[in-house]
Short mmCIF file of C-alpha atoms in Angstrom, two decimals:
data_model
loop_
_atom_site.label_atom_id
_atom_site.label_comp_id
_atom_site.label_asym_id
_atom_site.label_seq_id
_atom_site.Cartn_x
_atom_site.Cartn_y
_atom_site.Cartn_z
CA UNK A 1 -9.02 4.21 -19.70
CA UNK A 2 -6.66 2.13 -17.08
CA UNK A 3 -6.83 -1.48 -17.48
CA UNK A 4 -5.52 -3.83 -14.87
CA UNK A 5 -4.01 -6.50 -15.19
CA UNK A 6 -3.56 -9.76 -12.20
CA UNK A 7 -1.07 -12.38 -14.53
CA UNK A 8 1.78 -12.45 -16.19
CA UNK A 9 -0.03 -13.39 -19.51
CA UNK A 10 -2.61 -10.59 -19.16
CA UNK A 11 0.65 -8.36 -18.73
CA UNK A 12 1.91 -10.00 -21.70
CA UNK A 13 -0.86 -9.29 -23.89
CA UNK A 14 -1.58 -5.50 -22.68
CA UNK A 15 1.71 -4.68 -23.12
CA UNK A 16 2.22 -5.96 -26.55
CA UNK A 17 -0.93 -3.46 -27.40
CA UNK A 18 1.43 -0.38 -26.24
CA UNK A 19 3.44 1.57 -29.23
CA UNK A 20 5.70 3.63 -28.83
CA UNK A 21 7.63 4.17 -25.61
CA UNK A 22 6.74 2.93 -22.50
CA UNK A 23 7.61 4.78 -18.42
CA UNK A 24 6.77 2.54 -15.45
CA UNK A 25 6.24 3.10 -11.72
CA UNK A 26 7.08 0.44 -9.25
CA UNK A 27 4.97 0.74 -6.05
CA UNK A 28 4.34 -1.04 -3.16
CA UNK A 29 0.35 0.74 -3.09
CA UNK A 30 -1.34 3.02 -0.36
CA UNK A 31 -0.64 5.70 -2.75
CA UNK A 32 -0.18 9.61 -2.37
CA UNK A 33 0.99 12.62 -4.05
CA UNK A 34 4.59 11.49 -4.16
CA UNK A 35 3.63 8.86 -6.10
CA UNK A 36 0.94 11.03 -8.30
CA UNK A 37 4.22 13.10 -8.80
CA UNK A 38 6.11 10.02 -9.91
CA UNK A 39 3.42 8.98 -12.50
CA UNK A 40 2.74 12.41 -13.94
CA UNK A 41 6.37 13.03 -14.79
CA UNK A 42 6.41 9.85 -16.25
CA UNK A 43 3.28 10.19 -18.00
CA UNK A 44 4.99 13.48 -19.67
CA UNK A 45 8.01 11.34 -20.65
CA UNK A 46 6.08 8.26 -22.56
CA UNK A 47 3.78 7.70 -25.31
CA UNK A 48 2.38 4.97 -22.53
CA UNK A 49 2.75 4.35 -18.94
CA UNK A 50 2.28 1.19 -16.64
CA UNK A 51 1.95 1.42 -12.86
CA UNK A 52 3.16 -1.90 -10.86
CA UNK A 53 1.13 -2.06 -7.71
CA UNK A 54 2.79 -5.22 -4.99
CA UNK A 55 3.54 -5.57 -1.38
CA UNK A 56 7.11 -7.65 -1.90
CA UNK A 57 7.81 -10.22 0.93
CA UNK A 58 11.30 -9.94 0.23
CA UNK A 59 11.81 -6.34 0.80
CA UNK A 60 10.35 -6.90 4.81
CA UNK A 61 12.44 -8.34 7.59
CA UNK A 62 10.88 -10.77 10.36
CA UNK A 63 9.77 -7.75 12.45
CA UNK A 64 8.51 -5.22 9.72
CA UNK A 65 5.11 -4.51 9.06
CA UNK A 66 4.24 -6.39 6.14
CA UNK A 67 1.42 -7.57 7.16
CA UNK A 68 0.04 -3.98 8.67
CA UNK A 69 1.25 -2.31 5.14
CA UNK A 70 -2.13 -0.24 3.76
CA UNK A 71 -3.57 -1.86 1.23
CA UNK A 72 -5.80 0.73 -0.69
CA UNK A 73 -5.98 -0.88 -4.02
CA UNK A 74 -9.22 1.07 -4.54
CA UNK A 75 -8.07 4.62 -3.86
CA UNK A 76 -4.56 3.67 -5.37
CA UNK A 77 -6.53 3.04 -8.92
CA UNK A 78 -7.86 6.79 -8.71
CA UNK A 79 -5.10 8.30 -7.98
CA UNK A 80 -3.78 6.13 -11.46
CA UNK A 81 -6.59 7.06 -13.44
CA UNK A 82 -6.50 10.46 -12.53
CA UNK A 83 -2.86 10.31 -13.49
CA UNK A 84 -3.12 9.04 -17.03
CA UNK A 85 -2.27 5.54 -16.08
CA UNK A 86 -2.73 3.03 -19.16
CA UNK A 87 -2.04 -0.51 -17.46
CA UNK A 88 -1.49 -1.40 -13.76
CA UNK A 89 -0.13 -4.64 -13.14
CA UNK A 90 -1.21 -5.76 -9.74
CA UNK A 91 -0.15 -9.44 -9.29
CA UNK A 92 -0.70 -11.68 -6.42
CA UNK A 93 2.40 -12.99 -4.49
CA UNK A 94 1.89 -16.05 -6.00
CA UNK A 95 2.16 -14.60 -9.32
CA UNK A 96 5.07 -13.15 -8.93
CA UNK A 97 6.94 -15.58 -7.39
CA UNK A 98 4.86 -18.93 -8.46
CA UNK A 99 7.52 -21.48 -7.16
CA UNK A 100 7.82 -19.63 -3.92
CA UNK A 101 10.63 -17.35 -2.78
CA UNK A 102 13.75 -16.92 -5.29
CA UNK A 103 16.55 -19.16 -4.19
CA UNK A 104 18.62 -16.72 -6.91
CA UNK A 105 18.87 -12.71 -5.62
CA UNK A 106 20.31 -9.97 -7.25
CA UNK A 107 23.11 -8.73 -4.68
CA UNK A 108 22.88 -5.28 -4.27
CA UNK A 109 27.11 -4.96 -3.07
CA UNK A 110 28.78 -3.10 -0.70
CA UNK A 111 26.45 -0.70 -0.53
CA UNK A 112 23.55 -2.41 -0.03
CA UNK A 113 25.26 -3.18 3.54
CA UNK A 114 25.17 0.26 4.19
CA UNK A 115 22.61 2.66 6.04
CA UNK A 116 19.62 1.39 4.75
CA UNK A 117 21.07 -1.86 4.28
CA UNK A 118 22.86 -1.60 7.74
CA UNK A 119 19.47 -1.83 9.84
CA UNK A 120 17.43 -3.73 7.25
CA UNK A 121 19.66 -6.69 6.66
CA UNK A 122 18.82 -8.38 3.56
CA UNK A 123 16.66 -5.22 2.61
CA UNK A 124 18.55 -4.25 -0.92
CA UNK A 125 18.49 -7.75 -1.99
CA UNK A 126 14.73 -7.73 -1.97
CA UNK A 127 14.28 -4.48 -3.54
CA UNK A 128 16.49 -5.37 -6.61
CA UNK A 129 14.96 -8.62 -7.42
CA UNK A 130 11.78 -7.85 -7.45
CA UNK A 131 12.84 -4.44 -9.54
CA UNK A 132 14.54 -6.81 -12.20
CA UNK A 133 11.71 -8.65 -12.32
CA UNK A 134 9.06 -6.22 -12.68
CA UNK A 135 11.65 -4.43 -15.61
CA UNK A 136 11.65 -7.68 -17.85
CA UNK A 137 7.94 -8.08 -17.29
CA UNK A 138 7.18 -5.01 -18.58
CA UNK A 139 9.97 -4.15 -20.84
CA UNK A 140 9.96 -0.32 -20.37
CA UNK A 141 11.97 2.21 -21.81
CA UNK A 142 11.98 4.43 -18.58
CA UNK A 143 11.93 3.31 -14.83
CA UNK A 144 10.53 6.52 -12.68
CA UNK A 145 11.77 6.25 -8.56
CA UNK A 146 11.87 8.96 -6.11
CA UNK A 147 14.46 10.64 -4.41
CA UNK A 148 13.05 10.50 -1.50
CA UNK A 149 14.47 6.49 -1.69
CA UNK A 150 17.36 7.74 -2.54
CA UNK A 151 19.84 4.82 -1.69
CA UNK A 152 17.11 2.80 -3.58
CA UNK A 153 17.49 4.60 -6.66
CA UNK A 154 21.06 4.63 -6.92
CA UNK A 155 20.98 0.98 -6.52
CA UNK A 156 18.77 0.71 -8.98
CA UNK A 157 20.78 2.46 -11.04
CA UNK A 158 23.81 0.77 -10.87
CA UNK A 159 22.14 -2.86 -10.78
CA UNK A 160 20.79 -1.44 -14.35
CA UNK A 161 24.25 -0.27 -15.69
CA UNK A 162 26.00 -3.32 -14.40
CA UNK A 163 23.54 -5.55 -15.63
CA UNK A 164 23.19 -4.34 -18.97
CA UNK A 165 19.64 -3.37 -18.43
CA UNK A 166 17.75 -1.31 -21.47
CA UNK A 167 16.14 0.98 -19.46
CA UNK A 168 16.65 4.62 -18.41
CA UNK A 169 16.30 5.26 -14.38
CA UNK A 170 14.90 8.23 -13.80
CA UNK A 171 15.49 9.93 -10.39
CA UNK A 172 12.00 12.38 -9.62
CA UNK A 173 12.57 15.01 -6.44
CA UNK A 174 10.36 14.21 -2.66
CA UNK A 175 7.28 16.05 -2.21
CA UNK A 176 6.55 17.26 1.25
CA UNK A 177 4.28 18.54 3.21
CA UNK A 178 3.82 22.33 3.28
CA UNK A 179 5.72 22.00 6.78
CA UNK A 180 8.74 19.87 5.18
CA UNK A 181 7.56 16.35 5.88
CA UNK A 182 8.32 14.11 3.72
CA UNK A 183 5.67 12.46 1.96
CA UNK A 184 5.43 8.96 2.89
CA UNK A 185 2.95 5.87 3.16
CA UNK A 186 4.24 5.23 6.39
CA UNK A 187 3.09 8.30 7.85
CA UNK A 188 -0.28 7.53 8.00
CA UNK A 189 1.29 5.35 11.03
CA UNK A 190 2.37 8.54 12.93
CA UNK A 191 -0.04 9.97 15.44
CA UNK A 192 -0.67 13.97 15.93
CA UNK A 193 2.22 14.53 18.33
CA UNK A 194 4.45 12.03 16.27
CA UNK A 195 4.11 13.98 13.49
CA UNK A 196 5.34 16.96 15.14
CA UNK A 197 8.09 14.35 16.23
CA UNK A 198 8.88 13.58 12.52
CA UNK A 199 9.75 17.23 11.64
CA UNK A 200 12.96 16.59 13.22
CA UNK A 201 14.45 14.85 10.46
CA UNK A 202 14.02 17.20 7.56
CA UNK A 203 14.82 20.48 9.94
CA UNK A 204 18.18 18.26 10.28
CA UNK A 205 18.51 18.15 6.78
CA UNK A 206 17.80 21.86 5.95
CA UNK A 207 19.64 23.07 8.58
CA UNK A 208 22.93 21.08 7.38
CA UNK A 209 22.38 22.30 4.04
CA UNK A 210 22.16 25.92 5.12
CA UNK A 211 25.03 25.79 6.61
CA UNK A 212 27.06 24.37 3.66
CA UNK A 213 25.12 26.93 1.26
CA UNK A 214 26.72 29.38 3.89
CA UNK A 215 30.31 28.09 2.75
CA UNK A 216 30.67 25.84 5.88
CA UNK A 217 32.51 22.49 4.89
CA UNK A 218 31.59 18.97 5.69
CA UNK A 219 32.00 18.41 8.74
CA UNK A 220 30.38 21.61 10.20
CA UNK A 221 27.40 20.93 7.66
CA UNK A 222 26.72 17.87 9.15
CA UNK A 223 27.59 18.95 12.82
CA UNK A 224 24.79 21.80 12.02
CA UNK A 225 22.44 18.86 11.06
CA UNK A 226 23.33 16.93 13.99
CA UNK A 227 22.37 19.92 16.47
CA UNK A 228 19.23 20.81 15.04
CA UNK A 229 18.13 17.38 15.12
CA UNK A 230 18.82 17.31 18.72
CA UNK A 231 17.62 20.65 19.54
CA UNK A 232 14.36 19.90 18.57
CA UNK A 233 13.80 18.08 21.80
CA UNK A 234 11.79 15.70 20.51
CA UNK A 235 11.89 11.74 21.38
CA UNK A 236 12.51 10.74 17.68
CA UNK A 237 15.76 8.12 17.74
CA UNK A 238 18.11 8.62 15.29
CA UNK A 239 19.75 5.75 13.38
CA UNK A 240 22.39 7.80 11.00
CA UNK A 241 22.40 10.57 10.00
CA UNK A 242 25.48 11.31 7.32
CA UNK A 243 26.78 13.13 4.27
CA UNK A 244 27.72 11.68 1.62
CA UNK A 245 28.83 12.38 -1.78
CA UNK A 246 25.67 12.03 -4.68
CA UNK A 247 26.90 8.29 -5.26
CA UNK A 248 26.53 7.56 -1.59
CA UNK A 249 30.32 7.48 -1.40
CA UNK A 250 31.55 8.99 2.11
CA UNK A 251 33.40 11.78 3.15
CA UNK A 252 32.78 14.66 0.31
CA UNK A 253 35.19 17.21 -0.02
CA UNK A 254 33.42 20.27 -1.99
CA UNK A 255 30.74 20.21 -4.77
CA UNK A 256 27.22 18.12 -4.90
CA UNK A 257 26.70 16.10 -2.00
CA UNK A 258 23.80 14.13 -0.33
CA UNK A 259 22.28 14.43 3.18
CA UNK A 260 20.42 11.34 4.54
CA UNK A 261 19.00 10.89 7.90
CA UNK A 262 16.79 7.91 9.41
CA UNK A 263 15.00 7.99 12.60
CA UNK A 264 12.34 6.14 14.60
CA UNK A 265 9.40 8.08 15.28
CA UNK A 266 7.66 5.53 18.09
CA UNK A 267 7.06 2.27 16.21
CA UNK A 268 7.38 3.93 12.81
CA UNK A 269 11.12 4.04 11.18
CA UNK A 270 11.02 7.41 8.85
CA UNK A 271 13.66 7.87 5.85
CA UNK A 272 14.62 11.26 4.13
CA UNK A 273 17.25 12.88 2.03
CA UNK A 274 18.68 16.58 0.68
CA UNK A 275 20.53 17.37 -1.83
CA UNK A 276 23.73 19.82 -0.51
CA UNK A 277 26.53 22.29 -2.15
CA UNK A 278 29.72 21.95 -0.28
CA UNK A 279 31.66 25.52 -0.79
CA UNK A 280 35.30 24.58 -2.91
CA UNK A 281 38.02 24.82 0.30
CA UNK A 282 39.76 28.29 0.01
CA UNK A 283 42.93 28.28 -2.06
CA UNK A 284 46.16 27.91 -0.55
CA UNK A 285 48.65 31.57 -0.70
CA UNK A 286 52.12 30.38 -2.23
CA UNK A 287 54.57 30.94 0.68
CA UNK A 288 51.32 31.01 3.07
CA UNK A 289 51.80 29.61 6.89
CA UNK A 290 49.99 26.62 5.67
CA UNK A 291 52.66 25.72 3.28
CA UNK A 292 55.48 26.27 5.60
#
């Protein structure tokens, strides 16, 4: 049986009722099977699991769509229910933040300046806060985010290790389409032919893997990513496309690395991520050319 919840002291109380270990899943609603994939690998981690269903203000810019973000609370309970779901929260924005937006942020660093951060000014800060507030609501032992936000979840992360939070992050692959989209809410924005359009950013991202799993190095991998994003002809417009290394650090030499690519698909801004092997460089010959 799911119960939901609207206030912080119905959370309170539901909570308390929970033994044992707890998983949650932070969502913003208009749910799919990313998100069923989120909540069933946390339901097989946790004696209990809460889902956390809120549109945040503070995660939107002036000219996002925060007021045109699906709102399916109906459908978005299913999908919980048939998940295993024991307690959605589902607060108001008045709820969460009762004395209006937080003069007090969590700053996200350096990095939450970068890609993401870079064309959503001000983006990281709102995730965060909202995410620290949501963990001491609930109290949970585990904290379940996709990959396919990746620069999300290593934020969270690290705001959770440098904030001495007690809670274990736990990082759960994309699901995609049978064609390679990435599952997203967003998409349900995309129109026949854009969806064709949005293809271009995860043949980018295979493509660039291939060619490292091939034993090409950086900068070819990414160069192969680059042209197959282009040679798809289609009018998607990138905004970065890089490699980094899996702690979003730049310029990887060799070993586990991470592709991410963003792109606007007409009025809709798409986000997606691959994980890559970069080939060790070949060994140097004593007394070769390249160490004369």
């Amino acid at each position: 049986m799911t119960e939901v919840v609207r206030t912080r002291a119905e959370l309170a109380q539901a909570r308390a009722a929970l033994p044992g270990t707890v998983a949650v899943v932070m969502t913003l609603g208009a749910l799919h099977s990313g998100h069923e994939a989120l909540l069933r690998a946390a339901r097989e981690r946790a004696d209990h699991l809460v889902a956390t269903i809120f549109v945040n203000p503070l995660q939107f810019g002036p000219n996002e769509d925060f007021d045109r973000y699906p709102r399916t609370f109906d459908a978005d309970l299913e999908i919980c229910r048939s998940a295993g779901v024991d307690l959605v929260f589902a607060p108001s924005r008045d709820e969460m933040y009762p004395t209006g937006e937080p003069l007090v942020r969590v700053d996200p660093g350096p990095l939450g300046a970068e890609l993401e951060g870079a064309s959503r000014p001000g983006f990281f800060n709102g995730v965060l806060t909202v995410v620290l507030k949501l963990l001491h609501l609930v109290r949970p032992d585990f904290a379940f985010f996709g990959e396919k936000d990746y620069q999300q979840l290593t934020l969270v992360r690290r705001m959770a290790r440098d904030l001495d939070v007690p809670v274990e992050v736990v990082g759960v692959p994309t699901v995609r389409e049978s064609d390679g989209l990435a599952l997203s809410s967003r998409n349900r924005y995309l129109s026949g032919e854009e969806r064709v359009t949005a293809l271009s950013l995860s043949a980018a991202l295979r493509a660039g893997a291939s060619a490292a799993a091939g034993g090409s190095g950086p900068a070819a991998a990414l160069t192969a990513a680059h042209q197959a994003f282009q040679a798809s002809g289609t009018p998607a417009k990138l905004d970065y496309l890089v490699l980094t290394d899996p702690a979003l650090n730049p310029n990887p030499l060799a070993g586990p690395a991470r592709m991410l690519v963003a792109a606007w698909v007409g009025g809709t801004r798409l986000i997606d991520n691959l994980p890559v092997q970069l080939a060790e460089p070949p060994s140097r010959t004593p007394g070769s050319k390249e160490e004369i």
